[in-house]
Amino acid sequence: MNAIGMIAIGTVDPPLLTAIADEVRRTFRHPVSMLPPAPEPAFAFDERRGQYSSVLVLRSLLDRVQPSMIRILGVTAKDLFIPMLSFVLGQAQLNGRVAVISLARLQQQFYGFPPDPELLQARAIKEAVHEIGHTFGLTHCTDVRCPMSLSNNVHHVDTKGHVLCTACAAVFNEHLDHLRAGDDPPGAAG
Ligand SMILES: [Zn+2]
Ligand SMILES: [Zn+2]
């Protein structure tokens, strides 16, 4: 019960998944196990908005958590939303088990530019670290270079790095100590 599970929800480029997995393993110091891909999240589609409900996707991930996993990260190319926002780049349960990132708005094509796989990978890694960070109790950081700083758009994503700042790393280390002690506090969505 110590792996971080990763799952493609629908079609996601395998090398991109591998690159995200490598960084997640490094940052959070847990093994990453890749699950077989899930189908496209048709159940979460909102016809009125033409987007996918991030809340419903997260809920579906809860059903996929296996006993060997402490966390699970879903990666989807679909555009996600929560009711109060026009879109989200990702969502996670604060101190919970599940997180999801959307690649839709991390892709240059979304803004009318040619595809840039390297830039997409860099952005996806930062957002994966951000959302998994929430599941390990990290909240938004005021250091704009820290991956835990809030990104409202892709320019913010490009401003930040992928390495946790000293303060966030300290909070994560503390959380690890709690995990080792068998005490994993539940929390609300964040
Ligand atoms: Zn956040
Ligand atoms: Zn930070």
mmCIF file of C-alpha atoms and ligand atoms in Angstrom:
data_model
loop_
_atom_site.group_PDB
_atom_site.id
_atom_site.type_symbol
_atom_site.label_atom_id
_atom_site.label_comp_id
_atom_site.label_asym_id
_atom_site.label_seq_id
_atom_site.Cartn_x
_atom_site.Cartn_y
_atom_site.Cartn_z
ATOM 1 C CA MET A 1 0.000 0.000 0.000
ATOM 2 C CA ASN A 2 2.573 2.526 -1.040
ATOM 3 C CA ALA A 3 2.339 3.092 -4.768
ATOM 4 C CA ILE A 4 0.943 6.095 -6.558
ATOM 5 C CA GLY A 5 -1.280 4.738 -9.311
ATOM 6 C CA MET A 6 -1.461 6.523 -12.632
ATOM 7 C CA ILE A 7 -4.179 6.025 -15.192
ATOM 8 C CA ALA A 8 -4.864 7.445 -18.629
ATOM 9 C CA ILE A 9 -8.543 8.313 -18.951
ATOM 10 C CA GLY A 10 -9.046 7.844 -22.666
ATOM 11 C CA THR A 11 -6.177 8.263 -25.126
ATOM 12 C CA VAL A 12 -2.970 9.802 -23.757
ATOM 13 C CA ASP A 13 0.442 9.645 -25.426
ATOM 14 C CA PRO A 14 2.405 6.860 -23.598
ATOM 15 C CA PRO A 15 5.775 8.719 -23.528
ATOM 16 C CA LEU A 16 3.997 11.662 -21.911
ATOM 17 C CA LEU A 17 2.570 9.368 -19.209
ATOM 18 C CA THR A 18 6.019 7.906 -18.607
ATOM 19 C CA ALA A 19 7.553 11.358 -18.236
ATOM 20 C CA ILE A 20 4.875 12.375 -15.713
ATOM 21 C CA ALA A 21 5.326 9.097 -13.813
ATOM 22 C CA ASP A 22 9.101 9.623 -13.563
ATOM 23 C CA GLU A 23 8.698 13.077 -12.056
ATOM 24 C CA VAL A 24 5.926 11.977 -9.678
ATOM 25 C CA ARG A 25 8.153 9.142 -8.442
ATOM 26 C CA ARG A 26 11.062 11.537 -7.903
ATOM 27 C CA THR A 27 9.061 14.269 -6.211
ATOM 28 C CA PHE A 28 6.882 12.175 -3.909
ATOM 29 C CA ARG A 29 9.334 9.306 -3.313
ATOM 30 C CA HIS A 30 6.812 6.546 -3.884
ATOM 31 C CA PRO A 31 6.765 3.920 -6.622
ATOM 32 C CA VAL A 32 4.385 4.696 -9.467
ATOM 33 C CA SER A 33 2.291 1.915 -10.946
ATOM 34 C CA MET A 34 0.667 2.429 -14.319
ATOM 35 C CA LEU A 35 -2.866 1.086 -14.582
ATOM 36 C CA PRO A 36 -4.481 0.009 -17.837
ATOM 37 C CA PRO A 37 -6.204 2.998 -19.452
ATOM 38 C CA ALA A 38 -9.810 3.793 -18.609
ATOM 39 C CA PRO A 39 -12.327 4.595 -21.355
ATOM 40 C CA GLU A 40 -13.064 8.206 -22.312
ATOM 41 C CA PRO A 41 -15.177 9.711 -19.498
ATOM 42 C CA ALA A 42 -18.474 9.911 -21.412
ATOM 43 C CA PHE A 43 -20.337 9.667 -18.061
ATOM 44 C CA ALA A 44 -18.859 13.029 -17.032
ATOM 45 C CA PHE A 45 -19.773 14.937 -20.204
ATOM 46 C CA ASP A 46 -21.914 18.019 -19.691
ATOM 47 C CA GLU A 47 -23.745 18.742 -22.919
ATOM 48 C CA ARG A 48 -24.608 22.305 -22.020
ATOM 49 C CA ARG A 49 -20.978 23.229 -21.373
ATOM 50 C CA GLY A 50 -19.330 20.854 -23.821
ATOM 51 C CA GLN A 51 -16.860 19.947 -21.067
ATOM 52 C CA TYR A 52 -16.320 17.139 -18.587
ATOM 53 C CA SER A 53 -17.153 17.290 -14.891
ATOM 54 C CA SER A 54 -13.975 17.139 -12.891
ATOM 55 C CA VAL A 55 -15.948 16.079 -9.798
ATOM 56 C CA LEU A 56 -17.460 13.074 -11.586
ATOM 57 C CA VAL A 57 -14.078 12.052 -12.977
ATOM 58 C CA LEU A 58 -12.530 12.230 -9.496
ATOM 59 C CA ARG A 59 -15.376 10.130 -8.115
ATOM 60 C CA SER A 60 -14.796 7.485 -10.768
ATOM 61 C CA LEU A 61 -11.122 7.361 -9.818
ATOM 62 C CA LEU A 62 -12.037 6.495 -6.224
ATOM 63 C CA ASP A 63 -13.493 3.228 -7.553
ATOM 64 C CA ARG A 64 -10.201 2.421 -9.231
ATOM 65 C CA VAL A 65 -7.942 2.814 -6.198
ATOM 66 C CA GLN A 66 -6.409 -0.583 -5.474
ATOM 67 C CA PRO A 67 -5.191 -1.820 -2.087
ATOM 68 C CA SER A 68 -1.574 -1.405 -3.194
ATOM 69 C CA MET A 69 -2.056 2.309 -3.834
ATOM 70 C CA ILE A 70 -2.032 5.296 -1.555
ATOM 71 C CA ARG A 71 -2.992 7.723 -4.326
ATOM 72 C CA ILE A 72 -4.225 7.669 -7.894
ATOM 73 C CA LEU A 73 -3.674 10.294 -10.598
ATOM 74 C CA GLY A 74 -5.886 10.367 -13.669
ATOM 75 C CA VAL A 75 -4.665 12.035 -16.851
ATOM 76 C CA THR A 76 -7.175 13.053 -19.488
ATOM 77 C CA ALA A 77 -7.063 15.008 -22.725
ATOM 78 C CA LYS A 78 -10.648 16.168 -22.080
ATOM 79 C CA ASP A 79 -11.379 19.710 -20.899
ATOM 80 C CA LEU A 80 -12.532 19.657 -17.262
ATOM 81 C CA PHE A 81 -14.745 22.051 -15.305
ATOM 82 C CA ILE A 82 -16.231 22.560 -11.886
ATOM 83 C CA PRO A 83 -19.546 24.446 -11.672
ATOM 84 C CA MET A 84 -18.096 27.730 -10.366
ATOM 85 C CA LEU A 85 -15.224 27.966 -12.885
ATOM 86 C CA SER A 86 -15.089 28.057 -16.671
ATOM 87 C CA PHE A 87 -12.439 25.339 -16.596
ATOM 88 C CA VAL A 88 -9.896 23.635 -14.329
ATOM 89 C CA LEU A 89 -6.439 22.410 -15.305
ATOM 90 C CA GLY A 90 -6.835 19.748 -12.646
ATOM 91 C CA GLN A 91 -8.465 18.902 -9.348
ATOM 92 C CA ALA A 92 -7.652 16.861 -6.268
ATOM 93 C CA GLN A 93 -8.992 15.920 -2.884
ATOM 94 C CA LEU A 94 -6.994 17.768 -0.244
ATOM 95 C CA ASN A 95 -5.490 14.996 1.889
ATOM 96 C CA GLY A 96 -7.532 12.572 -0.179
ATOM 97 C CA ARG A 97 -6.648 9.741 -2.501
ATOM 98 C CA VAL A 98 -7.530 10.992 -5.961
ATOM 99 C CA ALA A 99 -6.310 13.656 -8.360
ATOM 100 C CA VAL A 100 -6.822 14.407 -12.023
ATOM 101 C CA ILE A 101 -5.152 16.645 -14.589
ATOM 102 C CA SER A 102 -6.482 17.779 -17.958
ATOM 103 C CA LEU A 103 -4.091 18.134 -20.874
ATOM 104 C CA ALA A 104 -6.644 20.020 -22.995
ATOM 105 C CA ARG A 105 -5.500 23.559 -22.173
ATOM 106 C CA LEU A 106 -1.846 22.602 -21.728
ATOM 107 C CA GLN A 107 -1.610 21.882 -25.445
ATOM 108 C CA GLN A 108 -0.440 24.620 -27.780
ATOM 109 C CA GLN A 109 -3.116 23.553 -30.308
ATOM 110 C CA PHE A 110 -5.772 24.788 -27.877
ATOM 111 C CA TYR A 111 -4.496 28.345 -28.482
ATOM 112 C CA GLY A 112 -4.092 27.945 -32.242
ATOM 113 C CA PHE A 113 -0.344 27.161 -32.216
ATOM 114 C CA PRO A 114 1.407 24.091 -33.626
ATOM 115 C CA PRO A 115 1.792 21.161 -31.194
ATOM 116 C CA ASP A 116 4.820 21.352 -28.870
ATOM 117 C CA PRO A 117 5.256 17.971 -27.138
ATOM 118 C CA GLU A 118 8.136 19.159 -24.948
ATOM 119 C CA LEU A 119 6.200 22.148 -23.662
ATOM 120 C CA LEU A 120 3.135 19.974 -23.067
ATOM 121 C CA GLN A 121 5.268 17.548 -21.077
ATOM 122 C CA ALA A 122 6.782 20.306 -18.931
ATOM 123 C CA ARG A 123 3.331 21.741 -18.205
ATOM 124 C CA ALA A 124 1.761 18.359 -17.483
ATOM 125 C CA ILE A 125 4.512 17.486 -15.015
ATOM 126 C CA LYS A 126 3.968 20.716 -13.077
ATOM 127 C CA GLU A 127 0.209 20.219 -12.905
ATOM 128 C CA ALA A 128 0.587 16.566 -11.890
ATOM 129 C CA VAL A 129 2.929 17.578 -9.059
ATOM 130 C CA HIS A 130 0.469 20.334 -8.087
ATOM 131 C CA GLU A 131 -2.583 18.063 -7.880
ATOM 132 C CA ILE A 132 -0.805 15.158 -6.177
ATOM 133 C CA GLY A 133 0.686 17.726 -3.807
ATOM 134 C CA HIS A 134 -2.859 18.584 -2.703
ATOM 135 C CA THR A 135 -3.508 14.914 -1.871
ATOM 136 C CA PHE A 136 -0.442 15.033 0.377
ATOM 137 C CA GLY A 137 -1.808 18.029 2.251
ATOM 138 C CA LEU A 138 -0.076 20.810 0.344
ATOM 139 C CA THR A 139 -2.124 23.966 -0.209
ATOM 140 C CA HIS A 140 -1.506 26.842 -2.624
ATOM 141 C CA CYS A 141 1.912 28.405 -2.327
ATOM 142 C CA THR A 142 2.753 32.108 -2.649
ATOM 143 C CA ASP A 143 6.110 31.323 -4.270
ATOM 144 C CA VAL A 144 5.359 31.799 -7.991
ATOM 145 C CA ARG A 145 8.211 29.435 -8.927
ATOM 146 C CA CYS A 146 6.752 26.594 -6.847
ATOM 147 C CA PRO A 147 4.535 24.027 -8.611
ATOM 148 C CA MET A 148 2.055 24.459 -5.740
ATOM 149 C CA SER A 149 1.335 28.054 -6.769
ATOM 150 C CA LEU A 150 -2.134 28.356 -8.284
ATOM 151 C CA SER A 151 -2.277 28.445 -12.078
ATOM 152 C CA ASN A 152 -5.370 30.075 -13.542
ATOM 153 C CA ASN A 153 -3.992 29.829 -17.049
ATOM 154 C CA VAL A 154 -1.216 28.286 -19.028
ATOM 155 C CA HIS A 155 1.033 31.355 -18.704
ATOM 156 C CA HIS A 156 1.089 30.859 -14.946
ATOM 157 C CA VAL A 157 1.983 27.223 -15.536
ATOM 158 C CA ASP A 158 4.940 28.307 -17.663
ATOM 159 C CA THR A 159 6.117 30.723 -14.969
ATOM 160 C CA LYS A 160 6.479 28.093 -12.299
ATOM 161 C CA GLY A 161 8.933 25.233 -11.987
ATOM 162 C CA HIS A 162 8.373 21.569 -11.175
ATOM 163 C CA VAL A 163 10.429 21.367 -7.972
ATOM 164 C CA LEU A 164 8.641 21.954 -4.664
ATOM 165 C CA CYS A 165 9.887 25.018 -2.762
ATOM 166 C CA THR A 166 11.549 24.496 0.619
ATOM 167 C CA ALA A 167 8.357 25.258 2.545
ATOM 168 C CA CYS A 168 6.192 22.867 0.523
ATOM 169 C CA ALA A 169 8.864 20.172 0.631
ATOM 170 C CA ALA A 170 8.889 20.507 4.435
ATOM 171 C CA VAL A 171 5.103 20.094 4.613
ATOM 172 C CA PHE A 172 5.331 17.053 2.359
ATOM 173 C CA ASN A 173 8.058 15.514 4.528
ATOM 174 C CA GLU A 174 5.865 16.004 7.566
ATOM 175 C CA HIS A 175 2.999 14.321 5.755
ATOM 176 C CA LEU A 176 5.290 11.396 4.919
ATOM 177 C CA ASP A 177 6.059 11.001 8.612
ATOM 178 C CA HIS A 178 2.312 10.838 9.306
ATOM 179 C CA LEU A 179 1.879 8.273 6.556
ATOM 180 C CA ARG A 180 4.645 6.125 8.026
ATOM 181 C CA ALA A 181 2.947 6.389 11.407
ATOM 182 C CA GLY A 182 -0.218 5.072 9.747
ATOM 183 C CA ASP A 183 -2.115 8.291 10.215
ATOM 184 C CA ASP A 184 -3.424 9.689 6.910
ATOM 185 C CA PRO A 185 -5.812 12.512 7.738
ATOM 186 C CA PRO A 186 -8.917 12.789 5.526
ATOM 187 C CA GLY A 187 -9.873 16.210 4.171
ATOM 188 C CA ALA A 188 -12.255 18.130 1.973
ATOM 189 C CA ALA A 189 -11.807 18.700 -1.740
ATOM 190 C CA GLY A 190 -9.257 21.332 -2.704
HETATM 191 ZN ZN ZN B 1 -4.478 23.768 -6.584
HETATM 192 ZN ZN ZN B 2 5.736 26.019 -2.395
#
